């Protein structure tokens, strides 16, 4: 084991994890040589995420980020998920233990600072199958599976499910206001979706644009390569699935998502977590039954691909200060 850990600094890096609409729906309590992770109910999106799926999954991603940070600092950890049945907001307890840190987690650490959510079109270059296999192995190590949605009929069925989810959410009372609230934050806010990270739908793209439609987009799409007649996009769609669907399953799905995103970043890939199709019960069922045709539960869709040739560097999305997420007492 390395020297005494700086757990405040570790949490400060862990909150770089992605979260639905960048709500950062987590709180942390440091106690001795451990950290407790709590869900923050005040940052729940009731219209978008009525079952708190996104909230728990976001916290799972932050949990894995913390383990990556601690492993890179030379610390082994033990995690107890949902440790107190009387505290539903207490999602995990992370304890430092004697032993060697997980090298698979430690090697992902540099990607925390590099990862961004890519909402522009991606390159026409396909992602090699062996890269997809390495990403799937990352998910499996964290208790989930990663199921690719290949081109052709399977992808067409997924596109239909995403379109149906978008249409269904548009009719949910409060959804539009909730979306506007988290995409039009007050000046100086360190949360929400920054319009500088959102691009308008690229013109001439074959098929339907699969990403959530935000109300404001200030990011330009990459310049089209002259040799290409249309702005093609060879991004792959990978679905994180779990055997069950309780809080622990959703936490593990978040941990697997974190591992896949960081591993993809290390491979040089761009990534986009897509939760909209899973937030609606009917389309989540359709993705499980009609798209994937598996008994497991879909928890999140991840879009991965090579950055487009002329894509500019994405800005770093702001995060709240560590003081704002630490609990005292």
CSV table of C-alpha atoms in Angstrom, one decimal, residues 64-321:
chain,number,residue,atom,x,y,z
A,64,UNK,CA,-15.7,3.4,-10.4
A,65,UNK,CA,-13.9,6.7,-11.0
A,66,UNK,CA,-13.0,6.8,-7.3
A,67,UNK,CA,-11.6,3.3,-7.4
A,68,UNK,CA,-9.5,4.2,-10.5
A,69,UNK,CA,-8.1,7.2,-8.7
A,70,UNK,CA,-7.2,5.3,-5.6
A,71,UNK,CA,-5.7,2.4,-7.5
A,72,UNK,CA,-3.5,4.7,-9.5
A,73,UNK,CA,-2.3,6.2,-6.1
A,74,UNK,CA,-1.4,2.7,-5.0
A,75,UNK,CA,-4.4,1.8,-2.8
A,76,UNK,CA,-6.4,-1.4,-2.8
A,77,UNK,CA,-10.1,-1.0,-2.0
A,78,UNK,CA,-13.1,-3.0,-1.0
A,79,UNK,CA,-16.6,-1.9,-1.9
A,80,UNK,CA,-19.9,-2.7,-0.1
A,81,UNK,CA,-22.9,-1.7,-2.2
A,82,UNK,CA,-26.1,-0.7,-0.6
A,83,UNK,CA,-24.6,-1.4,2.9
A,84,UNK,CA,-27.5,-0.1,5.0
A,85,UNK,CA,-31.1,-1.2,4.2
A,86,UNK,CA,-32.4,1.7,6.3
A,87,UNK,CA,-30.6,4.3,4.2
A,88,UNK,CA,-31.7,4.0,0.6
A,89,UNK,CA,-29.6,7.0,-0.3
A,90,UNK,CA,-26.4,5.3,0.9
A,91,UNK,CA,-25.3,3.5,-2.3
A,92,UNK,CA,-21.8,2.3,-1.5
A,93,UNK,CA,-19.1,2.3,1.2
A,94,UNK,CA,-15.5,2.2,-0.1
A,95,UNK,CA,-12.8,1.1,2.3
A,96,UNK,CA,-9.0,1.1,1.8
A,97,UNK,CA,-7.6,-2.3,2.6
A,98,UNK,CA,-4.2,-4.0,2.6
A,99,UNK,CA,-3.0,-5.4,-0.6
A,100,UNK,CA,-2.1,-4.5,-4.2
A,101,UNK,CA,-4.3,-2.1,-6.1
A,102,UNK,CA,-6.2,-3.4,-9.2
A,103,UNK,CA,-3.8,-2.8,-12.1
A,104,UNK,CA,-6.7,-2.8,-14.6
A,105,UNK,CA,-8.3,0.1,-12.8
A,106,UNK,CA,-5.0,2.0,-12.3
A,107,UNK,CA,-4.2,1.9,-16.0
A,108,UNK,CA,-7.4,3.8,-16.8
A,109,UNK,CA,-6.5,6.8,-14.6
A,110,UNK,CA,-5.0,9.0,-17.4
A,111,UNK,CA,-8.3,8.8,-19.3
A,112,UNK,CA,-10.3,10.6,-16.6
A,113,UNK,CA,-8.8,13.9,-17.6
A,114,UNK,CA,-9.1,13.2,-21.3
A,115,UNK,CA,-12.7,11.8,-21.6
A,116,UNK,CA,-15.4,13.9,-23.1
A,117,UNK,CA,-18.9,13.3,-24.3
A,118,UNK,CA,-19.0,13.6,-28.1
A,119,UNK,CA,-22.3,14.9,-29.4
A,120,UNK,CA,-21.1,15.5,-33.0
A,121,UNK,CA,-20.9,13.1,-35.9
A,122,UNK,CA,-18.0,10.7,-35.9
A,123,UNK,CA,-15.6,9.3,-38.5
A,124,UNK,CA,-16.6,7.0,-41.4
A,125,UNK,CA,-13.8,4.6,-40.2
A,126,UNK,CA,-15.3,1.5,-38.5
A,127,UNK,CA,-14.2,0.4,-35.0
A,128,UNK,CA,-12.3,-2.9,-35.3
A,129,UNK,CA,-13.9,-5.9,-33.7
A,130,UNK,CA,-10.9,-6.6,-31.4
A,131,UNK,CA,-11.4,-3.1,-29.9
A,132,UNK,CA,-15.1,-3.9,-29.2
A,133,UNK,CA,-14.0,-7.1,-27.6
A,134,UNK,CA,-11.6,-5.3,-25.3
A,135,UNK,CA,-14.3,-2.9,-24.3
A,136,UNK,CA,-16.7,-5.8,-23.6
A,137,UNK,CA,-14.0,-7.3,-21.3
A,138,UNK,CA,-13.9,-4.1,-19.3
A,139,UNK,CA,-17.7,-4.3,-18.7
A,140,UNK,CA,-17.6,-8.0,-17.8
A,141,UNK,CA,-14.9,-7.4,-15.1
A,142,UNK,CA,-17.3,-4.9,-13.5
A,143,UNK,CA,-20.3,-7.3,-13.4
A,144,UNK,CA,-22.1,-6.3,-16.6
A,145,UNK,CA,-22.2,-7.3,-20.3
A,146,UNK,CA,-21.6,-5.1,-23.3
A,147,UNK,CA,-23.8,-6.1,-26.3
A,148,UNK,CA,-23.0,-4.6,-29.7
A,149,UNK,CA,-25.8,-3.5,-32.0
A,150,UNK,CA,-24.6,-4.3,-35.4
A,151,UNK,CA,-25.6,-2.6,-38.7
A,152,UNK,CA,-28.7,-3.7,-40.7
A,153,UNK,CA,-32.0,-4.8,-39.2
A,154,UNK,CA,-30.8,-4.8,-35.6
A,155,UNK,CA,-29.6,-1.2,-35.9
A,156,UNK,CA,-32.9,-0.2,-37.6
A,157,UNK,CA,-34.9,-1.6,-34.7
A,158,UNK,CA,-32.7,0.3,-32.3
A,159,UNK,CA,-33.2,3.5,-34.2
A,160,UNK,CA,-37.0,3.0,-34.1
A,161,UNK,CA,-36.9,2.5,-30.3
A,162,UNK,CA,-34.9,5.7,-29.8
A,163,UNK,CA,-37.3,7.6,-31.9
A,164,UNK,CA,-40.2,6.2,-29.9
A,165,UNK,CA,-38.5,7.2,-26.7
A,166,UNK,CA,-38.0,10.7,-27.9
A,167,UNK,CA,-41.7,11.0,-28.9
A,168,UNK,CA,-42.9,9.5,-25.6
A,169,UNK,CA,-40.8,11.8,-23.4
A,170,UNK,CA,-42.0,14.9,-25.3
A,171,UNK,CA,-45.5,14.1,-24.0
A,172,UNK,CA,-44.4,13.7,-20.3
A,173,UNK,CA,-45.6,16.7,-18.2
A,174,UNK,CA,-42.5,18.6,-17.0
A,175,UNK,CA,-40.0,17.0,-19.4
A,176,UNK,CA,-39.5,20.0,-21.6
A,177,UNK,CA,-39.1,22.3,-18.6
A,178,UNK,CA,-36.7,19.9,-16.9
A,179,UNK,CA,-34.6,19.7,-20.1
A,180,UNK,CA,-34.6,23.5,-20.5
A,181,UNK,CA,-33.6,23.9,-16.8
A,182,UNK,CA,-30.5,21.7,-17.2
A,183,UNK,CA,-29.4,23.2,-20.5
A,184,UNK,CA,-29.8,26.8,-19.6
A,185,UNK,CA,-28.0,27.1,-16.4
A,186,UNK,CA,-27.3,30.5,-14.7
A,187,UNK,CA,-24.0,32.2,-15.3
A,188,UNK,CA,-21.2,30.6,-13.4
A,189,UNK,CA,-23.0,27.3,-12.8
A,190,UNK,CA,-20.8,24.3,-12.7
A,191,UNK,CA,-23.3,21.7,-13.7
A,192,UNK,CA,-25.8,21.1,-16.5
A,193,UNK,CA,-25.3,20.6,-20.2
A,194,UNK,CA,-23.0,23.3,-21.7
A,195,UNK,CA,-24.3,24.4,-25.1
A,196,UNK,CA,-20.6,24.5,-26.2
A,197,UNK,CA,-20.7,20.7,-26.0
A,198,UNK,CA,-23.9,20.2,-28.1
A,199,UNK,CA,-24.0,20.3,-31.9
A,200,UNK,CA,-27.0,20.7,-34.2
A,201,UNK,CA,-28.1,17.7,-36.3
A,202,UNK,CA,-25.6,17.4,-39.2
A,203,UNK,CA,-27.4,18.1,-42.6
A,204,UNK,CA,-27.5,15.3,-45.1
A,205,UNK,CA,-26.8,12.5,-42.6
A,206,UNK,CA,-28.2,9.2,-43.8
A,207,UNK,CA,-30.8,7.9,-41.4
A,208,UNK,CA,-32.1,9.3,-38.1
A,209,UNK,CA,-29.8,11.3,-35.7
A,210,UNK,CA,-29.8,9.0,-32.6
A,211,UNK,CA,-28.8,11.6,-30.0
A,212,UNK,CA,-31.2,13.5,-27.6
A,213,UNK,CA,-32.3,16.8,-29.0
A,214,UNK,CA,-31.2,19.6,-26.7
A,215,UNK,CA,-32.7,23.1,-27.0
A,216,UNK,CA,-29.5,25.0,-27.6
A,217,UNK,CA,-26.4,23.9,-29.6
A,218,UNK,CA,-23.3,26.1,-29.9
A,219,UNK,CA,-20.8,23.4,-31.1
A,220,UNK,CA,-20.1,23.2,-34.8
A,221,UNK,CA,-20.1,19.9,-36.6
A,222,UNK,CA,-16.7,18.9,-38.0
A,223,UNK,CA,-16.0,20.0,-41.6
A,224,UNK,CA,-17.0,17.4,-44.1
A,225,UNK,CA,-14.2,15.6,-45.9
A,226,UNK,CA,-14.5,16.6,-49.6
A,227,UNK,CA,-14.1,13.1,-50.9
A,228,UNK,CA,-17.2,11.9,-49.0
A,229,UNK,CA,-20.5,12.6,-50.7
A,230,UNK,CA,-22.5,12.5,-47.4
A,231,UNK,CA,-21.5,13.0,-43.8
A,232,UNK,CA,-21.3,9.3,-43.0
A,233,UNK,CA,-20.8,8.1,-39.4
A,234,UNK,CA,-19.6,4.6,-38.6
A,235,UNK,CA,-20.1,4.9,-34.8
A,236,UNK,CA,-20.9,1.6,-33.1
A,237,UNK,CA,-23.7,1.3,-30.5
A,238,UNK,CA,-23.0,-0.9,-27.5
A,239,UNK,CA,-25.6,-1.7,-24.8
A,240,UNK,CA,-24.6,-2.2,-21.2
A,241,UNK,CA,-26.9,-4.9,-19.8
A,242,UNK,CA,-27.1,-6.7,-16.4
A,243,UNK,CA,-28.6,-9.9,-15.2
A,244,UNK,CA,-31.0,-8.2,-12.8
A,245,UNK,CA,-32.4,-4.8,-12.4
A,246,UNK,CA,-32.2,-3.8,-8.7
A,247,UNK,CA,-30.1,-0.9,-7.3
A,248,UNK,CA,-26.9,-3.0,-7.2
A,249,UNK,CA,-27.4,-4.0,-10.8
A,250,UNK,CA,-27.7,-0.3,-11.8
A,251,UNK,CA,-24.7,0.6,-9.7
A,252,UNK,CA,-22.7,-2.1,-11.4
A,253,UNK,CA,-23.9,-0.9,-14.8
A,254,UNK,CA,-22.6,2.6,-13.9
A,255,UNK,CA,-19.3,1.1,-12.9
A,256,UNK,CA,-19.1,-0.9,-16.2
A,257,UNK,CA,-20.0,2.3,-18.1
A,258,UNK,CA,-17.2,4.2,-16.5
A,259,UNK,CA,-14.7,1.4,-17.3
A,260,UNK,CA,-15.9,1.2,-21.0
A,261,UNK,CA,-15.7,5.0,-21.5
A,262,UNK,CA,-12.3,5.3,-20.0
A,263,UNK,CA,-10.9,2.3,-21.9
A,264,UNK,CA,-12.4,3.7,-25.1
A,265,UNK,CA,-10.8,7.0,-24.4
A,266,UNK,CA,-7.4,5.3,-24.0
A,267,UNK,CA,-8.0,3.6,-27.4
A,268,UNK,CA,-8.4,7.0,-29.0
A,269,UNK,CA,-12.2,6.6,-29.4
A,270,UNK,CA,-14.9,9.2,-28.9
A,271,UNK,CA,-17.9,8.2,-26.8
A,272,UNK,CA,-21.4,9.3,-26.1
A,273,UNK,CA,-23.5,7.8,-23.3
A,274,UNK,CA,-27.2,7.6,-24.5
A,275,UNK,CA,-29.8,7.1,-21.8
A,276,UNK,CA,-33.0,8.2,-23.5
A,277,UNK,CA,-34.0,4.9,-24.9
A,278,UNK,CA,-33.7,3.2,-21.5
A,279,UNK,CA,-35.6,5.9,-19.5
A,280,UNK,CA,-38.9,4.9,-21.1
A,281,UNK,CA,-40.2,1.6,-20.0
A,282,UNK,CA,-41.8,0.6,-23.3
A,283,UNK,CA,-38.7,1.3,-25.3
A,284,UNK,CA,-36.5,-0.3,-22.7
A,285,UNK,CA,-38.6,-3.4,-23.1
A,286,UNK,CA,-38.4,-3.1,-26.9
A,287,UNK,CA,-34.6,-2.9,-26.8
A,288,UNK,CA,-34.4,-6.0,-24.7
A,289,UNK,CA,-37.0,-8.0,-26.5
A,290,UNK,CA,-36.9,-6.8,-30.1
A,291,UNK,CA,-33.4,-5.4,-30.6
A,292,UNK,CA,-31.1,-7.5,-28.4
A,293,UNK,CA,-33.4,-10.4,-27.9
A,294,UNK,CA,-31.9,-11.3,-24.6
A,295,UNK,CA,-33.3,-11.9,-21.1
A,296,UNK,CA,-30.9,-9.4,-19.4
A,297,UNK,CA,-31.9,-5.8,-18.7
A,298,UNK,CA,-30.6,-3.0,-20.8
A,299,UNK,CA,-29.2,-0.2,-18.6
A,300,UNK,CA,-27.4,2.3,-21.0
A,301,UNK,CA,-26.4,2.6,-24.7
A,302,UNK,CA,-22.9,3.8,-25.4
A,303,UNK,CA,-22.0,5.2,-28.8
A,304,UNK,CA,-18.3,4.8,-29.8
A,305,UNK,CA,-16.4,5.7,-32.8
A,306,UNK,CA,-13.3,7.5,-34.1
A,307,UNK,CA,-13.4,11.3,-33.9
A,308,UNK,CA,-14.2,12.9,-37.3
A,309,UNK,CA,-11.2,14.1,-39.3
A,310,UNK,CA,-11.7,17.8,-38.6
A,311,UNK,CA,-13.2,17.6,-35.2
A,312,UNK,CA,-11.9,20.3,-32.8
A,313,UNK,CA,-11.0,19.5,-29.2
A,314,UNK,CA,-14.0,19.5,-27.0
A,315,UNK,CA,-14.1,21.9,-24.0
A,316,UNK,CA,-13.8,20.4,-20.5
A,317,UNK,CA,-17.2,20.2,-18.9
A,318,UNK,CA,-17.3,22.0,-15.5
A,319,UNK,CA,-17.8,20.2,-12.2
A,320,UNK,CA,-19.0,21.5,-8.8
A,321,UNK,CA,-16.3,22.1,-6.3
